[in-house]
Amino acid sequence: MKDYFIFYNNKFVKQSEAFVPVLSATSQFGLNVFEGIRVYKEESYYVFRLEDHLKRLNKSLNKIGFDTEVISKKAFLKIVKELIILNNLDTDFSIRYTYLINEIDSWSSKKNPVFFIAPYKRERNSENNYRTAVLAETTRISSLAMDPKIKCGANYINGRYALIEANLKGADLPVLKNKNGFISESTGACVFLVKNGDVITPSLDCDILESITRDTVIKIFSENDYKVEERHISEKEFFQNDEIFLCGSAAEITPIKLINKNDFEIGDLTKYIFQEYRQAVTAKSYKNYDWTTKIDI
Ligand code: PMP
């Protein structure tokens, strides 16, 4: 990976020069909260749904007990602009905005969180880039135990176990059920089904992250008069779909083939939402939602 400049602990430094102590709670216990934010390069740079990412990061900071708030949108954009220039970024990229503990302390640490804002290269998905998936036995962490709505590093170990399971079963990715046996989400992405032209996705009480892309997809379909149902989905129903796709800031729209289903081709509504989402993130349509923030260099 290229050694980009990042903004860490109030300074621009090379990524290779940014460290956390090995005995910090972040290194030992995955204590951090973060966002992954996409920037799309067209004739200008467009940050997708920045305010929503900042809002969610504030929620995560609060829940994890870090006594701080995110920087302002204006301050964030100023740093990102500087990072574009320092790193000569002239294509799509992603930004990690992370709060962590860089002092030696215990897992209960709340003191002196610091943040970094780090860009890394991330190209947009291609439409035919489908992934295989399997329904995992590994259960999604429960909101009663470890809130899946918080983007905390340690939460991702749940996804790691499920991913190991999926890979052993010959699939690229897992889809996890929640504690009640209903479909929840994948690792780092939400799940949508299409059945008889209707769009169905697990409701927010299914131990999922309140995904910003999921919200975008629901709004796009609804605006175009498709019926979208947010509800519980049983295992049986999961296998009776016509189409499955995942969505997330990183995953964008990713078509899914279940490994035990043979007659797969990417479905019409998956293709449709792929194109509409692309239009939305690059500020070509859905302008009334104000989803994109333009950065001119
Ligand atoms: N679920 C999990 C567990 C995730 O990490 C992500 C990625 N942030 C998503 C869903 C998708 O969320 P978003 O659309 O906000 O990126």
XYZ file of C-alpha atoms and ligand atoms in Angstrom:
313
model
C 0.000 0.000 0.000
C 1.271 3.479 -0.854
C 2.673 5.448 2.064
C 0.139 8.275 1.981
C 0.217 11.351 4.139
C -2.471 11.192 6.804
C -3.642 13.662 9.459
C -2.850 12.111 12.857
C -2.896 13.700 16.286
C -3.171 17.185 14.733
C -0.277 16.818 12.287
C 0.202 15.732 8.696
C 2.529 12.728 8.811
C 3.356 9.764 6.608
C 1.218 6.736 7.418
C 4.403 4.759 8.124
C 5.257 7.254 10.874
C 1.905 7.062 12.707
C 1.939 4.620 15.630
C -0.068 3.465 18.642
C 1.763 1.911 21.620
C 1.496 -1.897 21.675
C 0.041 -1.766 25.195
C -2.651 0.786 24.350
C -6.279 -0.325 24.647
C -6.595 0.235 20.914
C -3.801 -2.202 20.118
C -4.842 -4.771 22.751
C -8.650 -4.709 22.587
C -9.650 -3.083 19.311
C -10.842 0.020 21.151
C -11.541 2.558 18.421
C -14.515 4.004 16.592
C -14.421 4.994 12.972
C -16.111 5.776 9.677
C -15.245 4.825 6.127
C -16.196 7.666 3.783
C -16.061 7.579 -0.016
C -14.809 10.334 -2.271
C -15.632 10.094 -5.983
C -13.553 11.913 -8.550
C -15.366 13.363 -11.532
C -14.672 16.904 -12.771
C -14.484 17.713 -9.010
C -14.197 15.539 -5.910
C -17.489 14.493 -4.294
C -17.691 13.270 -0.677
C -20.736 11.056 -0.195
C -23.089 11.741 2.723
C -20.456 13.380 4.886
C -22.873 14.838 7.458
C -24.426 11.412 8.034
C -21.020 9.818 8.585
C -20.064 12.566 11.046
C -23.359 12.124 12.902
C -22.876 8.367 13.177
C -19.300 8.812 14.391
C -20.545 11.132 17.131
C -23.008 8.444 18.217
C -20.211 5.858 18.295
C -17.948 8.194 20.310
C -20.691 8.765 22.817
C -21.604 5.102 23.211
C -17.990 3.934 23.548
C -17.523 6.545 26.287
C -14.959 8.794 24.607
C -15.532 12.288 25.886
C -15.056 14.122 22.596
C -16.945 15.135 19.470
C -16.099 14.996 15.790
C -14.505 18.040 14.185
C -16.733 20.333 12.129
C -17.608 19.546 8.527
C -15.629 22.611 7.479
C -12.506 21.538 9.387
C -12.836 18.008 8.000
C -13.052 19.260 4.411
C -10.037 21.513 4.910
C -7.953 18.521 6.050
C -9.208 16.352 3.175
C -8.362 19.063 0.670
C -4.834 19.254 2.046
C -4.536 15.448 1.883
C -5.621 15.448 -1.776
C -2.875 17.937 -2.562
C -0.150 16.309 -0.415
C -0.882 12.860 -1.839
C -1.574 13.928 -5.407
C -4.872 12.044 -5.310
C -6.488 12.246 -8.717
C -8.877 9.254 -8.642
C -11.628 7.887 -6.382
C -10.498 7.247 -2.830
C -11.798 6.383 0.639
C -11.172 8.065 3.952
C -10.851 6.407 7.337
C -11.774 8.803 10.137
C -10.880 7.029 13.385
C -10.721 7.859 17.107
C -8.337 5.735 19.185
C -6.299 5.652 22.366
C -2.578 6.116 21.861
C -1.504 5.876 25.495
C -0.720 2.778 27.517
C -3.939 2.015 29.400
C -6.588 -0.650 30.087
C -9.639 -1.681 28.029
C -11.726 0.678 30.183
C -9.729 3.677 29.003
C -11.675 6.833 28.162
C -8.860 9.335 28.373
C -7.387 11.454 25.605
C -8.708 9.832 22.450
C -6.925 11.131 19.360
C -8.048 10.911 15.759
C -6.646 10.300 12.344
C -8.035 11.055 8.926
C -6.391 8.797 6.368
C -7.045 8.471 2.643
C -6.517 5.253 0.737
C -7.099 4.389 -2.878
C -10.413 2.724 -3.599
C -11.765 2.327 -7.080
C -15.468 2.094 -7.797
C -16.979 -1.370 -8.269
C -17.635 -2.731 -11.703
C -21.177 -3.845 -12.423
C -20.310 -7.468 -13.166
C -18.197 -7.933 -10.086
C -20.399 -10.329 -8.156
C -19.377 -12.219 -4.999
C -20.454 -15.619 -3.718
C -22.024 -15.911 -0.274
C -23.247 -18.499 2.185
C -25.615 -18.231 5.138
C -23.329 -18.529 8.166
C -23.836 -20.378 11.447
C -21.875 -17.599 13.179
C -24.489 -15.269 14.655
C -24.380 -11.467 14.380
C -23.450 -9.751 17.659
C -26.548 -8.767 19.564
C -27.639 -5.246 20.456
C -28.127 -6.668 23.959
C -24.440 -7.509 24.257
C -22.263 -5.465 21.928
C -24.156 -2.874 19.960
C -23.831 -3.574 16.218
C -24.898 0.027 15.538
C -21.527 1.258 16.811
C -18.653 1.202 14.363
C -16.091 -0.035 16.876
C -13.030 -1.970 15.703
C -13.671 -4.835 18.140
C -17.137 -5.458 16.612
C -15.431 -6.520 13.388
C -14.025 -9.668 15.006
C -17.577 -11.067 14.773
C -17.385 -10.525 11.005
C -13.955 -12.121 10.951
C -15.248 -15.384 12.467
C -18.128 -15.435 9.981
C -15.758 -14.731 7.088
C -13.465 -17.602 8.098
C -16.535 -19.853 8.197
C -17.735 -18.671 4.765
C -14.306 -19.145 3.200
C -14.074 -22.680 4.611
C -17.455 -23.367 2.988
C -16.153 -22.132 -0.359
C -17.828 -18.702 -0.434
C -16.361 -15.207 -0.612
C -18.634 -13.794 2.072
C -21.026 -14.757 4.869
C -24.549 -13.528 5.475
C -25.223 -13.652 9.212
C -28.461 -14.305 11.078
C -29.221 -12.477 14.288
C -29.902 -13.889 17.745
C -33.525 -14.632 16.772
C -32.599 -16.484 13.581
C -33.614 -13.678 11.195
C -31.338 -12.475 8.404
C -29.092 -9.677 9.686
C -26.200 -8.458 7.513
C -22.904 -9.421 5.914
C -19.409 -8.372 7.004
C -19.269 -4.657 6.360
C -22.387 -4.536 4.185
C -26.180 -4.728 4.404
C -28.351 -7.231 2.554
C -31.211 -6.696 0.097
C -33.435 -9.295 -1.552
C -35.648 -8.897 -4.583
C -38.753 -11.062 -4.869
C -41.386 -10.625 -7.593
C -40.199 -7.077 -8.238
C -40.381 -5.987 -4.594
C -37.341 -5.023 -2.571
C -36.913 -6.462 0.940
C -34.249 -5.706 3.541
C -33.834 -6.584 7.246
C -35.315 -3.931 9.521
C -33.090 -1.912 11.853
C -33.978 -4.173 14.805
C -32.167 -7.123 13.154
C -28.802 -6.281 14.758
C -27.503 -4.360 11.770
C -25.504 -1.186 11.418
C -27.659 1.799 10.482
C -26.038 1.767 7.090
C -25.935 4.994 5.139
C -25.884 3.098 1.834
C -28.892 1.034 2.913
C -30.754 4.290 3.540
C -29.645 5.599 0.133
C -30.827 2.435 -1.630
C -34.218 2.550 0.113
C -34.683 6.201 -0.853
C -33.714 5.607 -4.483
C -36.073 2.645 -4.887
C -38.928 4.430 -3.103
C -38.512 7.575 -5.162
C -38.822 5.434 -8.296
C -42.038 3.776 -7.061
C -40.628 0.405 -6.111
C -42.101 -1.179 -3.023
C -39.471 -1.493 -0.281
C -40.166 -3.585 2.808
C -38.001 -3.279 5.916
C -38.844 -6.272 8.059
C -37.740 -9.593 9.519
C -36.617 -12.147 6.921
C -36.629 -15.842 7.802
C -34.004 -18.296 6.620
C -36.622 -19.986 4.399
C -37.540 -16.717 2.710
C -33.881 -15.859 2.229
C -33.513 -18.817 -0.126
C -36.668 -17.956 -2.094
C -35.391 -14.710 -3.554
C -34.963 -13.752 -7.209
C -31.967 -11.501 -6.550
C -29.627 -10.688 -3.661
C -27.230 -7.791 -3.397
C -25.127 -6.235 -0.673
C -24.575 -2.558 -0.121
C -22.186 -0.417 1.870
C -19.841 2.518 1.454
C -17.050 0.121 0.499
C -19.202 -2.600 -1.107
C -21.291 0.006 -2.993
C -23.753 -2.315 -4.769
C -22.364 -5.859 -4.888
C -24.417 -8.585 -6.612
C -24.487 -11.877 -4.704
C -24.685 -15.448 -5.864
C -25.458 -17.977 -3.131
C -23.006 -20.837 -3.449
C -25.781 -23.422 -3.415
C -27.785 -21.741 -6.212
C -26.771 -22.692 -9.749
C -28.899 -20.611 -12.119
C -27.284 -17.273 -11.355
C -27.200 -14.149 -13.417
C -27.159 -10.607 -12.088
C -30.793 -9.519 -11.751
C -32.491 -6.522 -13.350
C -33.144 -4.611 -10.137
C -29.570 -5.187 -8.971
C -28.344 -3.735 -12.269
C -30.811 -0.881 -11.947
C -29.791 0.112 -8.408
C -26.112 -0.233 -9.338
C -26.552 2.431 -12.025
C -28.790 4.716 -9.946
C -26.391 4.549 -6.987
C -23.504 5.481 -9.286
C -25.485 8.519 -10.475
C -26.220 9.514 -6.872
C -22.638 9.285 -5.555
C -21.237 11.243 -8.478
C -23.789 14.054 -8.042
C -25.454 13.428 -11.396
C -28.925 12.816 -9.990
C -30.903 12.775 -6.723
C -29.575 16.290 -6.173
C -32.574 17.254 -4.033
C -31.206 14.995 -1.267
C -27.997 17.013 -0.920
C -25.990 13.838 -0.474
C -22.738 14.995 -2.019
C -20.236 17.618 -0.858
C -18.092 19.031 -3.623
C -14.397 19.738 -3.085
C -12.715 21.915 -5.665
C -8.946 21.987 -5.739
N -22.655 -3.219 8.221
C -21.410 -3.172 8.739
C -21.052 -4.086 9.839
C -20.463 -2.263 8.219
O -19.240 -2.212 8.716
C -20.831 -1.430 7.142
C -19.814 -0.488 6.547
N -19.767 0.712 7.234
C -22.143 -1.507 6.645
C -23.023 -2.407 7.207
C -22.594 -0.555 5.585
O -22.703 0.713 6.169
P -22.523 2.040 5.309
O -23.489 1.932 4.202
O -22.875 3.135 6.236
O -21.122 2.059 4.851
